[in-house]
Short mmCIF file of C-alpha atoms in Angstrom, two decimals:
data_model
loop_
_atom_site.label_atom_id
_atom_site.label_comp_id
_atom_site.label_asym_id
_atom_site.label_seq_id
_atom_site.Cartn_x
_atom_site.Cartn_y
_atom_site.Cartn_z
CA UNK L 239 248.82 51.73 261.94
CA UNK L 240 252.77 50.72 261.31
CA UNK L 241 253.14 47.20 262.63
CA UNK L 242 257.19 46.00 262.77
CA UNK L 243 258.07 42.76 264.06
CA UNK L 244 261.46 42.45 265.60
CA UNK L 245 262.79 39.08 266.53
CA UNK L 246 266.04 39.86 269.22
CA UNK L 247 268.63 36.92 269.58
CA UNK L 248 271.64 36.86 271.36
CA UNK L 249 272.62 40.40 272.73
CA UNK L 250 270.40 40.90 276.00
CA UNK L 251 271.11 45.32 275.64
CA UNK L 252 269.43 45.03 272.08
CA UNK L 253 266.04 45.15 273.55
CA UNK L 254 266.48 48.86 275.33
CA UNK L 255 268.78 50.00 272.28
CA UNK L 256 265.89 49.39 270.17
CA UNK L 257 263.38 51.06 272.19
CA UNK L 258 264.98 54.09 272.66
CA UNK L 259 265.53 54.08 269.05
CA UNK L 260 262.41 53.80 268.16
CA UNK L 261 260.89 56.12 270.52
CA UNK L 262 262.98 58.48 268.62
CA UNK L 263 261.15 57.83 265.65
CA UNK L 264 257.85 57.77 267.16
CA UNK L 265 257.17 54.43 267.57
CA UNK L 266 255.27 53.02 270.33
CA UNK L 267 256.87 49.34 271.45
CA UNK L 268 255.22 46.66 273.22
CA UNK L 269 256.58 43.52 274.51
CA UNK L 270 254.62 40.31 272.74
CA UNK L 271 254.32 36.74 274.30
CA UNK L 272 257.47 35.58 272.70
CA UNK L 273 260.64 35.83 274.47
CA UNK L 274 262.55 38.56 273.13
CA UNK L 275 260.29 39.76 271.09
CA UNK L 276 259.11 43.19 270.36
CA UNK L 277 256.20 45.17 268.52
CA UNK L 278 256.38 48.53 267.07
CA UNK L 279 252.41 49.13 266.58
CA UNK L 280 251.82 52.63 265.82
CA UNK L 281 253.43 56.28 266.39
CA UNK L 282 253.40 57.36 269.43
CA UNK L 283 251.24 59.98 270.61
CA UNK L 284 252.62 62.93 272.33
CA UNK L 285 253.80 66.63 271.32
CA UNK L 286 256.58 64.91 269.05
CA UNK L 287 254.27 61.88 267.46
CA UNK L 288 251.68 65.36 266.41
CA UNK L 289 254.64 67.46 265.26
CA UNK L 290 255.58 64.62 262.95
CA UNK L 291 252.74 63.96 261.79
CA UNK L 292 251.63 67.86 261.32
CA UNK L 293 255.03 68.06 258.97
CA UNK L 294 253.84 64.99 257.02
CA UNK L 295 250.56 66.24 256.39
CA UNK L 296 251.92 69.78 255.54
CA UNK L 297 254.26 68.36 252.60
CA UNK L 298 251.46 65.94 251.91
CA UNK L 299 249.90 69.53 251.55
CA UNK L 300 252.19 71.21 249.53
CA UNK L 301 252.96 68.25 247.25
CA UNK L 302 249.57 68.15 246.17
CA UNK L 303 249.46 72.44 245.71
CA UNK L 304 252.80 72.05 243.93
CA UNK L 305 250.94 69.96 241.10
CA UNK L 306 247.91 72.42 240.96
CA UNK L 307 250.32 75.03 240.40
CA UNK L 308 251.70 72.86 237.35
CA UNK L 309 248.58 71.81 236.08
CA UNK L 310 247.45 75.45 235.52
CA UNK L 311 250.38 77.12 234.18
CA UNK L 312 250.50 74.29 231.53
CA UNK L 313 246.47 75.08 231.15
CA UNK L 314 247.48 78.93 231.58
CA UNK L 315 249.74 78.35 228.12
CA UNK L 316 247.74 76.37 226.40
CA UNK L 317 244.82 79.32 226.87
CA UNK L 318 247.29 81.52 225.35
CA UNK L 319 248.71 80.03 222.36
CA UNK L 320 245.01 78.65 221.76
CA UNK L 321 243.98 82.40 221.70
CA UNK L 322 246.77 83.93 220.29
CA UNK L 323 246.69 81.21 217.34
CA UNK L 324 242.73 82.94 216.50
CA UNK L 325 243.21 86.08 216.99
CA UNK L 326 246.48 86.23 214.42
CA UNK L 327 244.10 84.86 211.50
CA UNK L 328 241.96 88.02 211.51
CA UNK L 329 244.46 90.91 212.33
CA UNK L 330 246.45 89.28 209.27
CA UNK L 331 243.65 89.71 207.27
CA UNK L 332 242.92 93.50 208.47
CA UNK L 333 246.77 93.97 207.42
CA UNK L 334 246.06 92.54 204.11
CA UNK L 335 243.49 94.36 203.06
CA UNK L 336 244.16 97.62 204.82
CA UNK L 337 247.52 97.46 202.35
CA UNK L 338 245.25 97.09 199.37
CA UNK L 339 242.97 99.81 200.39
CA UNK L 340 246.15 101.83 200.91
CA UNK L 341 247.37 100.85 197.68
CA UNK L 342 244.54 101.88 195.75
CA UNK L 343 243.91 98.64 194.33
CA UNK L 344 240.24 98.99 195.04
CA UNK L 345 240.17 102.22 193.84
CA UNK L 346 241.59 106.28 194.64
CA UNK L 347 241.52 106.81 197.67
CA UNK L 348 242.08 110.41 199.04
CA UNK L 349 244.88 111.68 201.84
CA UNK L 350 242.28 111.33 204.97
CA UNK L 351 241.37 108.10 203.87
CA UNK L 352 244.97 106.91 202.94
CA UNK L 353 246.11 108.45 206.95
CA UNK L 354 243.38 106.42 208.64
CA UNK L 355 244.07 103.30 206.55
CA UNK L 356 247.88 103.77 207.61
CA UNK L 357 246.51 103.61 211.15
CA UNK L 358 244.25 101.06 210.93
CA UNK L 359 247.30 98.92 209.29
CA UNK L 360 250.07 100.19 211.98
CA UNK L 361 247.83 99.52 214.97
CA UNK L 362 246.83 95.79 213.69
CA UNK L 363 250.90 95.22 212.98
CA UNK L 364 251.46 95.89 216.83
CA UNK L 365 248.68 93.39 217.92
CA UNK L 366 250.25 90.94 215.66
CA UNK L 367 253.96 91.75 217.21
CA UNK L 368 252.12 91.23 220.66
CA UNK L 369 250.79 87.88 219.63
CA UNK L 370 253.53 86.77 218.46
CA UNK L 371 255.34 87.40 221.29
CA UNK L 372 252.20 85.50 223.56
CA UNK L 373 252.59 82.94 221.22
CA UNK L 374 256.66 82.28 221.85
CA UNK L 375 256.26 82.12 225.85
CA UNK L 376 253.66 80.17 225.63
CA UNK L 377 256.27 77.55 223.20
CA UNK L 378 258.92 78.64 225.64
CA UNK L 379 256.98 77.31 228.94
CA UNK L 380 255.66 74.03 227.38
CA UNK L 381 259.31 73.78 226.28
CA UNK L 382 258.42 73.31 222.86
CA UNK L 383 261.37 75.33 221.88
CA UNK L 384 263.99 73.43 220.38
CA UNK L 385 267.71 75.05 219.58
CA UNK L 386 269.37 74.85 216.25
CA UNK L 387 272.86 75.93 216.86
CA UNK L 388 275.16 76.81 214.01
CA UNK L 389 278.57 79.28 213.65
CA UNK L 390 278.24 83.21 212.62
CA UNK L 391 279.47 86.10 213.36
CA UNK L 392 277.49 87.82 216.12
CA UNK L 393 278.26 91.51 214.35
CA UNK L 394 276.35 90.28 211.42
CA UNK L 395 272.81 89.86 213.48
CA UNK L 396 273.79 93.13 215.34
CA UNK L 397 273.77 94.99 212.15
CA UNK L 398 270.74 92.98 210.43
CA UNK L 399 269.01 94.42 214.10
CA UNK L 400 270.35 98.18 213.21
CA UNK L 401 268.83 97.74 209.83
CA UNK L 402 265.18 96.52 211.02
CA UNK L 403 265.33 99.19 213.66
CA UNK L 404 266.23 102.42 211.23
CA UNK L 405 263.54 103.57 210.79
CA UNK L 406 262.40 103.88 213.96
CA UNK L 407 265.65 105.08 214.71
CA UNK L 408 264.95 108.05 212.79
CA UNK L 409 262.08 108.74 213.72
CA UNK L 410 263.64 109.74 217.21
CA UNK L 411 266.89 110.92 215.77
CA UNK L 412 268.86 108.20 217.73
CA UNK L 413 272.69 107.77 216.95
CA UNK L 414 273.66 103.97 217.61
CA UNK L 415 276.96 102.60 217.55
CA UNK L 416 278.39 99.05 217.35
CA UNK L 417 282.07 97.78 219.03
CA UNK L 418 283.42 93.95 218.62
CA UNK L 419 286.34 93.77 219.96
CA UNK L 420 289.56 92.51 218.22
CA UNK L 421 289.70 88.80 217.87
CA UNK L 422 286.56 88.05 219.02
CA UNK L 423 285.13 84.78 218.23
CA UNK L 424 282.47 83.77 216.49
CA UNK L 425 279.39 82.40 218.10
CA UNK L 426 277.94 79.39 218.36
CA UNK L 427 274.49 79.46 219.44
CA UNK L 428 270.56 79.57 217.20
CA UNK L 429 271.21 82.88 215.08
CA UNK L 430 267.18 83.41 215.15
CA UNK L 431 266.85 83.18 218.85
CA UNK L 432 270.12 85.58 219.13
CA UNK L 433 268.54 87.84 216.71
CA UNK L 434 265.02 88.12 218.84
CA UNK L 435 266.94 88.45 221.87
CA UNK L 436 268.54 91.82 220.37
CA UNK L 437 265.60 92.46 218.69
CA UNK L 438 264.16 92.81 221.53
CA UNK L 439 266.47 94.88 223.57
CA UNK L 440 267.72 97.05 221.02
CA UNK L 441 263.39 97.69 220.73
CA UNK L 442 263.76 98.00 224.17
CA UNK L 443 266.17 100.65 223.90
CA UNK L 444 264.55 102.96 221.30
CA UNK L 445 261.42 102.90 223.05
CA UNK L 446 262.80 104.23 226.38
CA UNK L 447 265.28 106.62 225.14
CA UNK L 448 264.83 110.08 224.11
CA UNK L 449 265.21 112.06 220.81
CA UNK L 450 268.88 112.27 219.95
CA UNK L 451 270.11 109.99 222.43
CA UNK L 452 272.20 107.26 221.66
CA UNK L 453 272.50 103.20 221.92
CA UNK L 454 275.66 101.52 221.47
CA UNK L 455 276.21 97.83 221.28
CA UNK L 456 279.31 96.42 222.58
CA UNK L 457 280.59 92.31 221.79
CA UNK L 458 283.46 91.31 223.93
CA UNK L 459 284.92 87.75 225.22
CA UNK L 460 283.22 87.27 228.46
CA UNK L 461 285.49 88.26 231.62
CA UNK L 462 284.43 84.95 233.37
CA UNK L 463 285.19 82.66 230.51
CA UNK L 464 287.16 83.57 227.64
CA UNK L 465 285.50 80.82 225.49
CA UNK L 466 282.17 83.04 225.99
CA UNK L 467 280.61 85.96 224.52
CA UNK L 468 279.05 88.83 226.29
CA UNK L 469 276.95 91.53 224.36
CA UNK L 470 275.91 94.71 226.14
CA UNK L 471 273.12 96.63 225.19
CA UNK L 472 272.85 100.23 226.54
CA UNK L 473 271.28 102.95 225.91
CA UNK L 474 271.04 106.49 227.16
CA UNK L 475 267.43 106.03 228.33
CA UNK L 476 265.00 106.80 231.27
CA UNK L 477 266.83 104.31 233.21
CA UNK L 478 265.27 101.74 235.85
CA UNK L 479 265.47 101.52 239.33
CA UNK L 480 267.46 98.80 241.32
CA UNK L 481 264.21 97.47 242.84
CA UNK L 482 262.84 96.47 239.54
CA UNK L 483 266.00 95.04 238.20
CA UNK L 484 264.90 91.54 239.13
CA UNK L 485 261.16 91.96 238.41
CA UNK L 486 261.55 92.99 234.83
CA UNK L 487 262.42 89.65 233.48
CA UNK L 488 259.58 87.82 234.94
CA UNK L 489 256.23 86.86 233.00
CA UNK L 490 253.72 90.20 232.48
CA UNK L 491 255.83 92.45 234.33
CA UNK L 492 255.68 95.68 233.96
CA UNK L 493 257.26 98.68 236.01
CA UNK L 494 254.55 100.87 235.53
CA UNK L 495 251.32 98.98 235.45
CA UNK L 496 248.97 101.69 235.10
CA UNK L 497 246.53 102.31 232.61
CA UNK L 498 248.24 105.66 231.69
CA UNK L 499 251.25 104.68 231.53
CA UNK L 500 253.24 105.84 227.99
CA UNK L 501 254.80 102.71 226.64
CA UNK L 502 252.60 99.70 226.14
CA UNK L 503 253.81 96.06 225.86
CA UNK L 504 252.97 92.59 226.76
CA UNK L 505 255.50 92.32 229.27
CA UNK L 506 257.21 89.49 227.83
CA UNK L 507 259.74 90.29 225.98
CA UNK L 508 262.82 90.33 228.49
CA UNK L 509 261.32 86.56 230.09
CA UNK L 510 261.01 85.50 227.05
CA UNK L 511 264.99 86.67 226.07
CA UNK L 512 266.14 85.06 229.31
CA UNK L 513 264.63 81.89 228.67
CA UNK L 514 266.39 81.90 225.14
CA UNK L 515 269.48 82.75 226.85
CA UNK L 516 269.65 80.36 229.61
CA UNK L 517 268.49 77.45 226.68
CA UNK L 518 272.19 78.47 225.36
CA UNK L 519 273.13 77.97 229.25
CA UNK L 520 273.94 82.03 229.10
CA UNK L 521 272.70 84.66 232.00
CA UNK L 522 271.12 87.94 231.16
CA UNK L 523 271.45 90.62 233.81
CA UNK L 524 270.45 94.18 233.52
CA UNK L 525 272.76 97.29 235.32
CA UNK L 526 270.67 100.45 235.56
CA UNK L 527 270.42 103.59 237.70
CA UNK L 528 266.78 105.62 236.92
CA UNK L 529 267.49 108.49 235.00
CA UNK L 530 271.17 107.42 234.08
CA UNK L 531 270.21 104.85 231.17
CA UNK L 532 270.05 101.01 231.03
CA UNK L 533 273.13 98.28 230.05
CA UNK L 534 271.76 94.70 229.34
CA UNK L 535 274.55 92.37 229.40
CA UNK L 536 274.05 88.49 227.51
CA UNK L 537 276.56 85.52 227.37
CA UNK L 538 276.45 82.86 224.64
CA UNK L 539 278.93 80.54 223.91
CA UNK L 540 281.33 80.54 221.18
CA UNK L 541 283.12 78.13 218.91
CA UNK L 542 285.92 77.69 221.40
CA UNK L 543 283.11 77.20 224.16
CA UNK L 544 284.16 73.30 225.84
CA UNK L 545 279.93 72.59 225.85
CA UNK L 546 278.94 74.75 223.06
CA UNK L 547 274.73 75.12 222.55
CA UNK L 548 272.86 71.63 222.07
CA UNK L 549 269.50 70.72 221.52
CA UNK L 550 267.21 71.21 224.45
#
C-alpha cells in the first residue's frame, strides 16, 4: 500500500494532469473530503499494474540470485586455495625425499629403482605446477593480487622464459626464435606476472607443437598506441578452432574435455594470464586457424605509457 497526499491550490487543470499522470505510473487516485484534494492509495490493478509488478518481482529475483552467485564463487575460491594450500605440503615432501632416494643418500640404489624414483619425482612436480596454478586464480578472483610495477626490458624475461623452457625444448627438437623490434621501449609493468604470463604461453606452445617445429616470439610497439607493447606468441602447433577462441580463456576450460584426451592441464592457465594482463589494463587475444598454428598477442604498457601499471 503507497499512500501520497497531494494538496492542489490554484490551477483548476492540475487535478486531471495529475491523474493521468499517475495512472501512468500505476497509481490508483481517489478524491478525499477536502477540496482539491487527492489520494494516490495503491497501484492500480489491471494488465499494466501486474506487468509492473511481475518486472519488480523478477529483478527482486535476480538481485537476490546475483548475490548467491557471489557468495559461492568467493566460497568456490576459498575451497580451492584451502585445498590446494594441503595438498602442496605433502607432494613437497614426496619431491624431497624422492630426490634423496634418487641421490643415493639413503643408500645405492640400482637403474630400475633410480627410473621409477625419477617418475615418482616428475609426476609429484606436475601436481605441484597444477596447484600452484589453483592456488593463483583462486588469489586472482578474491583479488588478492596486488601489482608491483617496475622498468625492464621485456627481451630479458623472454630469454629467462627460453632458458626455463630448454630443456623441454629439446626434448621435442623445437627451434624458437626471438624479434624486438628497433627502438622498442622498455616496459613498465610486474616483471613476475609478465614472466608467468609467457611462461605460460611459451608452455603452451611446446606442448601443442610438434617435433621440430618452431615458436618465435615477436615484441613490437603496439599498432593502437605507440606508448604500448604488444608481444606475440606463435607457434607452429595443432592450431585451434575459431569457435574455441573465446572459450579458452575462461576458468577450467578445456577444448577437449575428455578423459583421453593427450595433453592434461588445469585449465587455468590462459584465465589466469588474462586476468594478469587486464590488472596492467592490457587485452590478450588469441588468432588461430586448426591445423595452421596459434599467435597469442599481449599489450602492456611501457615507460612512455600516459597511465603506466598501478597498484590494483
Amino acid at each position: 500500500m503507497i499512500e501520497l497526499r497531494l494538496l492542489l491550490n490554484g490551477d483548476p487543470d492540475a487535478p486531471n494532469r495529475l491523474r493521468a499522470l499517475l495512472a501512468r505510473e500505476g497509481f490508483r487516485v481517489e478524491e478525499s473530503g477536502d477540496e482539491g484534494s487527492l489520494t494516490a492509495v495503491e497501484q492500480a490493478g489491471g494488465e499494466e499494474g501486474a506487468q509492473r509488478d511481475g518486472t519488480a518481482r523478477r529483478i527482486e529475483e535476480l538481485e537476490m540470485s546475483l548475490r548467491e552467485l557471489r557468495n559461492l564463487d568467493v566460497a568456490k575460491s576459498q575451497f580451492l586455495a584451502n585445498v590446494s594450500h594441503e595438498l602442496r605440503t605433502p607432494l613437497t615432501a614426496i619431491v624431497t625425499y624422492g630426490e634423496v632416494l634418487r641421490d643415493g643418500l639413503l643408500g645405492e640404489i640400482n637403474n630400475r629403482q633410480q627410473e621409477a624414483i625419477q617418475s615418482v619425482i616428475g609426476s609429484s612436480r606436475q601436481l605441484l605446477g597444477m596447484i600452484e596454478e589453483i592456488l593463483t586464480y583462486a588469489r586472482t578472483s578474491a583479488r588478492a593480487i596486488e601489482l608491483r610495477p617496475s622498468e625492464f626490458d621485456i627481451a630479458e624475461v623472454i630469454r629467462d622464459v627460453h632458458q626455463m623452457s630448454a630443456s623441454l625444448m629439446r626434448k621435442k627438437r623445437l627451434h624458437f626464435e626471438l624479434e624486438v623490434d628497433s627502438v622498442t621501449p622498455r616496459a613498465r609493468a610486474d616483471r613476475d606476472k609478465v614472466l608467468h604470463v609467457l611462461g605460460n604461453l611459451v608452455g603452451n606452445a611446446i606442448e601443442f607443437t610438434p617435433p621440430d617445429g618452431l615458436i618465435r616470439v615477436h615484441v613490437r610497439r603496439s599498432p593502437r598506441d605507440q606508448a604500448w607493447l604488444e608481444v606475440a606468441v606463435s607457434d607452429t602447433g595443432i592450431g585451434i578452432d575459431r569457435q574455441y577462441h573465446e572459450m579458452i580463456f575462461r576458468e577450467f576450460a578445456q577444448v577437449d574435455s575428455s578423459r583421453a584426451r593427450r595433453h592434461h592441464g588445469t585449465g587455468l592457465g590462459l584465465a589466469i594470464a588474462r586476468n594478469f594482463i587486464q590488472l596492467h589494463g592490457g587485452e590478450i587475444w588469441v588468432e588461430s586457424e586448426l591445423g595452421k598454428g596459434s599467435r597469442f598477442f599481449f599489450t602492456l604498457p611501457s615507460v612512455q605509457a600516459r597511465e603506466p601499471a598501478g597498484v590494483s
